[in-house]
Coordinates of C-alpha atoms in Angstrom, one line a residue:
M86 CA 56.9 175.9 116.4
F87 CA 61.1 177.0 115.7
G88 CA 62.6 176.3 119.1
Y89 CA 64.0 178.5 120.2
Q90 CA 63.7 181.3 122.9
Q91 CA 63.6 184.9 121.0
T92 CA 62.1 187.8 122.8
F93 CA 60.0 190.4 120.9
K94 CA 59.0 194.3 122.5
Y95 CA 57.4 196.8 120.2
L96 CA 56.8 199.3 122.9
D97 CA 57.0 199.9 126.4
K98 CA 53.5 200.5 127.2
P99 CA 49.8 198.6 125.7
N100 CA 48.3 201.8 126.0
D101 CA 51.1 202.9 122.7
M102 CA 49.5 200.9 120.5
T103 CA 47.0 203.9 119.7
I104 CA 50.6 204.9 117.5
Q105 CA 49.9 202.8 114.9
S106 CA 46.9 204.1 113.1
K107 CA 49.4 206.6 111.9
M108 CA 49.9 205.1 108.9
W109 CA 52.1 207.9 107.0
I110 CA 55.3 210.0 107.8
S111 CA 55.6 212.9 105.8
N112 CA 59.8 213.0 105.8
T113 CA 61.8 212.7 103.1
C114 CA 64.5 210.2 101.3
Q115 CA 66.8 212.1 102.4
E116 CA 66.0 212.4 105.8
I117 CA 65.6 208.1 106.2
Q118 CA 67.7 206.8 103.3
H119 CA 70.4 208.7 102.6
P120 CA 71.1 211.2 104.3
W121 CA 75.0 211.5 103.5
T122 CA 73.1 213.6 100.6
D123 CA 70.5 215.8 99.1
K124 CA 70.2 213.3 96.1
C125 CA 68.7 210.9 95.6
S126 CA 70.2 210.3 91.9
N127 CA 74.0 210.6 93.8
A128 CA 72.4 207.6 96.5
V129 CA 72.0 205.5 93.4
A130 CA 74.9 206.1 91.3
G131 CA 76.7 205.9 95.0
L132 CA 75.3 202.6 96.1
L133 CA 75.7 201.1 92.4
L134 CA 79.7 201.3 92.3
S135 CA 80.0 201.0 96.2
S136 CA 77.9 197.0 96.0
T137 CA 79.9 195.8 92.5
P138 CA 83.0 195.4 94.5
Y139 CA 81.5 193.2 96.7
C140 CA 78.7 191.8 95.1
L141 CA 81.5 190.5 92.2
K142 CA 84.3 189.1 94.9
V143 CA 80.8 186.4 96.6
Y144 CA 79.8 185.0 93.0
T145 CA 83.3 184.8 91.6
M146 CA 84.1 183.1 95.3
V147 CA 80.9 180.8 94.1
Y148 CA 81.5 180.1 90.8
M149 CA 85.0 179.3 91.7
L150 CA 83.6 177.0 94.4
S151 CA 81.5 175.3 92.2
M152 CA 84.1 174.5 89.2
L153 CA 86.5 173.0 92.2
M154 CA 83.2 170.8 93.9
R155 CA 83.1 169.4 89.5
H156 CA 86.9 167.7 90.7
K157 CA 87.3 168.0 86.9
V158 CA 90.6 170.0 85.1
P159 CA 88.3 173.4 83.4
T160 CA 88.4 173.6 79.9
K161 CA 88.8 176.7 78.2
G162 CA 85.0 176.8 77.4
D163 CA 84.3 175.9 81.5
L164 CA 86.7 179.0 81.7
H165 CA 84.7 181.4 79.6
K166 CA 81.6 180.0 80.4
M167 CA 82.7 180.5 84.2
V168 CA 83.1 184.3 83.7
L169 CA 80.3 185.3 81.6
G170 CA 78.3 183.5 84.6
I171 CA 80.2 185.4 87.3
L172 CA 79.1 189.0 85.4
Q173 CA 75.5 187.9 84.9
S174 CA 75.5 186.6 88.7
T175 CA 77.4 190.0 90.1
A176 CA 74.7 192.1 87.6
F177 CA 71.8 190.3 88.7
L178 CA 72.9 191.2 92.8
V179 CA 73.8 194.3 92.4
T180 CA 70.4 195.1 90.3
N181 CA 68.5 194.0 93.5
A182 CA 71.0 196.6 95.7
Y183 CA 70.8 199.3 93.7
T184 CA 67.3 199.5 92.5
F185 CA 66.2 199.4 95.7
T186 CA 67.3 203.2 96.7
L187 CA 66.0 203.8 93.4
F188 CA 62.1 202.3 94.0
A189 CA 62.3 203.8 97.5
C190 CA 63.0 207.3 96.1
L191 CA 61.2 207.6 93.4
I192 CA 58.0 206.6 95.3
R193 CA 58.3 208.7 97.9
N194 CA 58.7 211.2 95.8
L195 CA 56.2 210.7 93.4
L196 CA 53.1 210.6 97.0
G197 CA 54.8 213.2 98.9
G198 CA 55.5 211.3 101.9
F199 CA 56.1 206.9 103.1
H200 CA 53.1 204.8 103.9
I201 CA 54.5 202.1 106.0
S202 CA 54.6 199.7 102.8
T203 CA 56.8 202.1 100.5
V204 CA 59.2 202.0 103.4
A205 CA 61.0 198.9 102.2
F206 CA 58.1 196.3 100.6
I207 CA 56.7 197.6 97.3
P208 CA 60.1 199.4 96.7
S209 CA 61.7 195.8 96.9
V210 CA 59.3 193.9 95.2
L211 CA 60.1 196.3 91.9
S212 CA 63.9 196.0 92.4
S213 CA 63.5 192.9 93.2
F214 CA 62.0 191.2 90.4
S215 CA 63.9 193.9 87.7
A216 CA 66.9 191.9 89.0
I217 CA 65.6 187.9 88.5
V218 CA 64.8 188.7 85.2
V219 CA 68.5 189.5 84.8
E220 CA 69.9 186.4 86.7
R221 CA 70.8 183.2 84.3
P222 CA 67.1 181.1 84.6
K223 CA 69.1 177.7 85.9
R224 CA 69.4 179.3 88.9
R225 CA 66.3 181.9 89.8
S226 CA 64.9 178.0 91.4
L227 CA 68.0 178.2 93.6
L228 CA 67.4 181.7 94.7
A229 CA 63.8 181.5 95.1
L230 CA 64.3 178.6 97.5
Y231 CA 67.1 180.0 99.2
V232 CA 65.3 183.6 100.5
A233 CA 62.0 181.3 101.0
N234 CA 63.7 179.8 103.4
V235 CA 64.6 182.9 105.4
A236 CA 61.1 184.4 104.4
T237 CA 59.8 181.5 106.5
E238 CA 61.8 182.5 109.9
T239 CA 61.3 186.1 109.0
L240 CA 57.2 185.7 108.9
W241 CA 57.2 183.2 111.7
N242 CA 59.5 185.8 114.0
M243 CA 57.1 188.8 113.0
A244 CA 53.8 185.9 113.5
E245 CA 55.4 185.5 117.2
A246 CA 56.5 189.5 118.3
R247 CA 52.3 189.9 117.1
G248 CA 51.2 187.0 119.7
W249 CA 49.8 184.9 116.6
V250 CA 51.8 182.0 117.0
K251 CA 54.2 180.8 120.2
S252 CA 57.5 178.5 119.2
I253 CA 57.7 175.1 120.9
P254 CA 60.7 173.0 122.6
N255 CA 62.3 171.4 119.2
G256 CA 59.5 172.8 116.3
Q257 CA 62.5 172.9 114.2
A258 CA 62.7 168.2 114.3
L259 CA 59.0 168.3 113.5
I260 CA 59.5 170.7 110.2
F261 CA 62.9 168.3 109.8
G262 CA 61.2 164.8 110.0
S263 CA 57.8 165.5 108.3
S264 CA 59.7 166.6 105.5
I265 CA 62.3 164.1 105.6
S266 CA 59.7 161.2 105.6
V267 CA 57.9 162.7 102.3
L268 CA 61.8 162.7 100.9
L269 CA 62.4 159.1 101.8
Y270 CA 59.3 157.7 100.5
L271 CA 59.4 159.3 97.1
Y272 CA 63.0 157.7 97.0
R273 CA 61.7 154.2 97.9
L274 CA 59.3 154.4 95.1
G275 CA 62.1 154.9 93.2
L276 CA 60.6 158.6 91.7
H277 CA 63.6 160.4 92.3
Q278 CA 65.7 158.5 89.0
S279 CA 62.4 160.3 86.9
N280 CA 63.0 164.2 85.4
I281 CA 60.2 165.2 87.2
C282 CA 62.3 164.6 90.8
K283 CA 65.5 164.4 89.7
D284 CA 67.5 167.5 92.1
S285 CA 70.8 167.0 94.4
M286 CA 68.6 166.2 97.6
F287 CA 68.3 162.6 96.5
D288 CA 71.9 162.0 96.9
I289 CA 72.5 163.8 100.0
L290 CA 70.2 161.5 101.2
R291 CA 71.8 158.5 99.4
I292 CA 74.8 159.5 101.2
F293 CA 72.9 158.8 104.9
V294 CA 70.8 155.4 104.3
G295 CA 72.6 154.2 101.1
K296 CA 71.7 152.2 98.1
T297 CA 70.3 150.0 99.1
E298 CA 67.1 151.6 100.7
E299 CA 67.6 153.2 96.7
G300 CA 63.7 152.0 95.0
P301 CA 61.8 150.9 93.4
L302 CA 61.8 147.9 95.1
K303 CA 61.7 145.1 93.4
S304 CA 59.4 142.8 95.4
L305 CA 56.8 144.4 97.3
Q306 CA 55.4 141.7 99.1
I307 CA 56.8 137.8 100.0
A308 CA 54.6 135.2 101.0
N309 CA 55.5 133.9 104.4
E310 CA 56.2 130.1 103.8
E311 CA 57.7 128.0 106.9
P312 CA 58.6 125.0 107.4
A313 CA 55.7 122.1 107.2
N314 CA 57.9 120.4 109.9
Q315 CA 58.1 123.4 112.0
S316 CA 55.8 124.0 114.1
R317 CA 54.7 127.1 116.1
T318 CA 54.5 127.0 119.8
P319 CA 52.5 129.9 121.3
I320 CA 54.2 131.9 124.1
N321 CA 53.5 132.0 127.2
F322 CA 53.7 135.9 128.0
S323 CA 53.8 134.7 132.2
S324 CA 56.1 132.6 132.2
I325 CA 60.1 132.6 132.3
S326 CA 60.1 130.8 129.1
G327 CA 57.7 133.0 127.3
L328 CA 60.3 135.6 128.1
V329 CA 63.1 134.0 126.5
Q330 CA 61.9 132.8 123.7
I331 CA 60.8 136.1 122.7
Y332 CA 64.7 137.6 123.8
S333 CA 65.7 134.3 121.4
K334 CA 63.3 135.4 118.2
F335 CA 64.0 139.1 118.6
L336 CA 67.9 138.2 118.5
G337 CA 67.8 135.2 115.8
A338 CA 66.2 138.0 113.6
I339 CA 68.6 141.5 114.6
K340 CA 71.3 138.7 114.0
G341 CA 70.2 137.1 110.4
R342 CA 68.6 138.9 107.5
H343 CA 65.3 138.5 106.4
Q344 CA 64.1 137.9 103.1
C345 CA 62.8 141.0 101.8
C346 CA 65.4 142.8 103.1
P347 CA 67.6 144.7 100.0
H348 CA 71.3 144.5 101.9
Q349 CA 73.6 142.0 102.4
G350 CA 74.9 140.1 105.4
S351 CA 73.1 140.2 109.2
C352 CA 70.2 143.0 110.1
L353 CA 72.2 143.9 113.3
H354 CA 76.1 144.6 111.0
Y355 CA 73.8 146.7 108.3
I356 CA 72.7 148.9 110.9
L357 CA 75.5 149.5 112.9
M358 CA 78.1 150.2 110.4
G359 CA 74.8 152.1 109.0
G360 CA 75.2 154.0 111.5
L361 CA 79.7 154.3 112.1
R362 CA 80.6 155.3 108.6
P363 CA 77.6 159.1 108.3
L364 CA 79.0 159.0 112.3
L365 CA 83.0 159.2 111.3
G366 CA 82.2 161.3 108.3
G367 CA 80.0 163.6 110.1
I368 CA 83.1 164.7 112.6
S369 CA 85.7 164.7 110.0
L370 CA 83.5 167.0 108.2
Q371 CA 83.1 169.3 110.9
V372 CA 86.9 169.1 111.8
A373 CA 87.8 170.1 108.3
L374 CA 85.6 172.7 108.1
K375 CA 87.4 174.3 111.3
I376 CA 90.4 174.3 109.9
L377 CA 89.4 176.1 107.0
L378 CA 88.2 178.5 108.7
N379 CA 90.7 178.9 111.9
I380 CA 93.6 178.6 108.7
K381 CA 95.1 181.6 109.6
N382 CA 95.1 181.0 113.0
I383 CA 96.7 177.9 113.0
I384 CA 99.1 179.2 110.5
Q385 CA 100.2 181.9 113.7
M386 CA 100.5 179.2 116.3
K387 CA 97.6 181.1 117.7
I388 CA 94.7 178.9 117.7
K389 CA 93.5 176.5 121.4
W390 CA 93.0 172.9 119.2
H391 CA 91.4 171.7 122.8
K392 CA 88.9 174.5 122.6
N393 CA 88.1 175.7 118.7
M394 CA 88.3 172.7 117.6
F395 CA 87.7 169.0 119.4
N396 CA 84.9 169.8 121.6
T397 CA 81.5 168.4 122.2
K398 CA 80.1 170.9 119.5
T399 CA 82.8 169.1 116.7
L400 CA 80.6 165.8 117.5
N401 CA 76.8 167.0 116.4
L402 CA 77.0 166.9 112.8
G403 CA 78.4 163.5 113.3
L404 CA 75.9 161.9 116.8
F405 CA 73.0 163.8 113.9
M406 CA 74.4 161.9 111.1
G407 CA 75.1 158.5 112.6
C408 CA 71.7 157.9 114.5
F409 CA 69.8 158.8 111.2
S410 CA 71.0 156.3 109.5
L411 CA 71.4 153.6 112.3
L412 CA 67.6 154.6 113.5
Y413 CA 66.4 154.5 109.9
K414 CA 67.7 151.7 108.6
A415 CA 66.8 149.9 112.5
A416 CA 63.2 151.2 111.8
S417 CA 62.9 150.1 108.1
C418 CA 64.5 146.5 109.1
T419 CA 62.4 146.1 111.8
L420 CA 59.6 146.6 110.5
R421 CA 60.3 144.2 107.3
H422 CA 61.0 141.5 109.8
S423 CA 56.9 142.6 111.3
F424 CA 54.9 143.0 108.0
N425 CA 57.3 140.6 106.5
C426 CA 57.3 142.3 103.0
D427 CA 58.5 145.9 101.9
D428 CA 57.4 148.7 101.0
A429 CA 57.8 152.1 100.2
R430 CA 55.6 153.4 102.7
F431 CA 57.8 151.6 106.0
A432 CA 59.9 155.2 105.2
I433 CA 57.3 157.9 106.8
P434 CA 57.5 156.2 110.1
A435 CA 61.4 155.7 109.5
G436 CA 61.9 158.3 108.6
L437 CA 60.1 160.3 111.5
L438 CA 61.5 158.1 114.2
S439 CA 65.4 158.8 112.9
S440 CA 64.6 163.1 112.6
I441 CA 64.8 162.5 116.2
S442 CA 68.6 163.1 116.3
F443 CA 68.1 166.3 115.0
I444 CA 67.8 167.7 118.2
F445 CA 71.7 167.0 118.0
Y446 CA 72.2 169.2 115.2
P447 CA 69.2 171.9 115.3
D448 CA 69.7 174.1 112.5
I449 CA 66.3 176.3 111.2
T450 CA 68.5 176.5 107.9
V451 CA 68.5 172.8 107.8
A452 CA 65.2 171.9 108.7
L453 CA 63.0 174.7 106.3
Y454 CA 65.6 173.9 103.6
V455 CA 64.5 170.3 103.5
M456 CA 61.0 171.7 103.8
W457 CA 61.3 173.9 100.8
K458 CA 63.2 172.0 98.9
M459 CA 60.1 169.0 99.4
L460 CA 57.4 171.4 99.3
Q461 CA 60.0 171.8 95.7
I462 CA 59.8 168.8 94.4
I463 CA 56.2 168.2 95.1
Y464 CA 54.6 170.8 93.5
N465 CA 56.7 168.7 90.1
V466 CA 55.4 165.7 90.9
G467 CA 51.5 167.5 91.0
I468 CA 52.2 169.6 87.5
E469 CA 53.1 166.5 85.9
K470 CA 50.3 164.3 87.4
K471 CA 47.7 167.0 86.2
Y472 CA 46.7 167.6 90.1
V473 CA 47.6 171.5 90.6
P474 CA 47.8 173.7 87.7
C475 CA 51.4 175.0 85.8
M476 CA 51.9 178.7 87.0
P477 CA 53.9 180.8 84.2
G478 CA 57.3 182.4 86.2
F479 CA 56.1 180.9 90.0
T480 CA 59.7 181.3 91.0
M481 CA 60.1 184.5 89.9
I482 CA 57.7 185.4 92.6
L483 CA 58.1 183.3 95.1
Y484 CA 61.6 185.4 95.5
T485 CA 59.7 189.0 94.5
L486 CA 57.6 188.2 97.5
C487 CA 60.0 186.5 99.7
T488 CA 62.7 188.8 99.0
A489 CA 60.6 192.2 99.7
T490 CA 59.6 190.6 103.1
L491 CA 63.2 190.8 103.8
F492 CA 64.3 193.9 102.9
H493 CA 61.0 194.7 104.8
A494 CA 62.1 192.9 108.1
G495 CA 65.6 194.3 108.0
I496 CA 64.5 197.9 107.9
V497 CA 61.2 198.5 110.1
E498 CA 60.8 195.4 112.1
P499 CA 65.2 194.0 112.5
R500 CA 64.4 192.1 115.0
T501 CA 62.7 189.7 113.7
L502 CA 65.9 188.9 110.5
R503 CA 68.3 186.5 110.2
E504 CA 71.6 187.9 111.5
S505 CA 73.6 186.8 109.0
Y506 CA 71.0 188.1 106.4
F507 CA 71.5 191.6 109.0
K508 CA 74.6 191.6 107.8
F509 CA 74.4 190.2 103.9
L510 CA 71.6 193.8 104.0
Q511 CA 75.1 195.5 105.3
A512 CA 77.7 194.6 103.2
I513 CA 75.7 194.6 100.5
S514 CA 75.0 198.3 100.7
G515 CA 78.6 199.3 101.0
E516 CA 77.7 200.3 104.7
R517 CA 75.2 202.1 104.2
F518 CA 72.7 200.3 106.1
C519 CA 73.4 201.2 109.4
K520 CA 73.7 204.6 108.2
F521 CA 69.9 205.1 108.0
Q522 CA 68.0 207.5 110.3
L523 CA 65.4 205.3 111.3
G524 CA 63.7 207.0 113.8
P525 CA 61.2 208.3 112.0
L526 CA 60.0 205.1 111.2
D527 CA 58.8 204.1 115.3
A528 CA 55.2 206.4 114.1
F529 CA 54.7 202.9 112.9
G530 CA 54.5 201.5 116.2
Y531 CA 57.6 198.7 115.9
D532 CA 59.6 200.9 117.9
T533 CA 62.0 201.0 114.2
G534 CA 65.2 203.1 115.8
R535 CA 65.8 201.4 119.4
A536 CA 65.0 197.5 117.6
T537 CA 68.1 198.4 114.6
E538 CA 70.3 199.8 117.3
E539 CA 70.6 196.4 119.8
V540 CA 70.7 194.8 116.3
R541 CA 73.3 196.6 115.3
H542 CA 75.6 196.8 117.8
R543 CA 75.2 192.9 119.1
L544 CA 76.2 192.5 115.8
R545 CA 79.0 194.7 116.2
I546 CA 77.8 197.0 112.9
I547 CA 80.3 200.1 113.9
N548 CA 79.1 203.6 111.9
K549 CA 83.2 204.2 111.2
S550 CA 82.5 207.8 109.2
P551 CA 79.2 209.9 108.5
L552 CA 80.1 209.1 104.9
P553 CA 79.3 205.8 102.7
K554 CA 81.8 204.1 100.6
W555 CA 81.3 206.3 96.8
S556 CA 78.5 208.4 99.1
L557 CA 78.8 211.2 96.2
A558 CA 78.3 213.9 98.5
D559 CA 79.7 216.9 96.9
W560 CA 78.1 216.3 93.4

């Protein structure tokens, strides 16, 4: 479905599947999760101390970037609020890190061994819920959407590894197209202006399709009135004159502006300029990001401009944005000309057609983000219309279950986890993640030991020393 090929192989021989009948192992938590110390309390305290600087650095950058994007000079009150936010978010992420080891060791000591569910999933459920309670309520929704994005991809990879599903080429374009069409329909209805659907996602849509396509519509239908002296000559499709007549009508339609079209000027100018502006904007954004990421090499005059900056990949984002806008506006104008009216439902076929442009920028993260945003907004509309019940704490439950899925995948089935999140787990653990001895987990039948080594080698994660930072091994 997600459209990329990834080979998953748990076992060398089919008859080895019988190993999966073993669901319990008697190893200690020291043998698996903290081989550098025999004391669980030291392992927890060491993780707390080593994860704090990284989490503080991450959220300092996040909040400072958010402050810069407001384009205004911060007041003393803004700075005070930012510092408190950084500290609270840091406490949230640190809690998620160290309490995982705390609960994993506690459950193992209570049960006397590890079940496949207690290696990572259940401890992470407890640690994630403990952490999300610490975070500010306003940020919980954003965090839940992020982990839901990654967890959706991970669950698909798990299902594909078991042979339950099969990916199809450009599947991410289908996800993106179906989701963006719903959002565009709400945008044309004008529901995004209400408190129910108010979301930054519609600000992004406004960049793509413009304010002219924004709802609510002033008039849903205009009568088809022709001058009395204008006769309708039937078109003879079998003659050359008939084809010329069709071509003339087509040129007249695109060069002129239909009375139902909300834009000014001809439809042709509207469509072409609508595609050109996002095209140039996307290319400029891509170049700016590459300059920012390679600023060190640029200062040292070590960058190869043609290879690293001005290549075909630089065009991908611009081509996606430009083609999306062009196709959407072309389809919308065509539908208005064809049906002689303007209707919010035109956004659905226009959105599906324009999603073809996603093949230029097939980012599964973007596709899943749009999908989850659409589901969130539809859920809020459903609650307002009383179509679905309001579930108290749903955001916290979603974050908890999705994060637990990611922790389980990172430890038990690392091949199914997104590489960037695997690196994040390595960083947040104070470089401890690569020191886990996961060979005993092979008893569960997922070839965990070898899979972990493959992922570490592919990501160039090197175990530089036998002891992690703040190991507290001698305490």
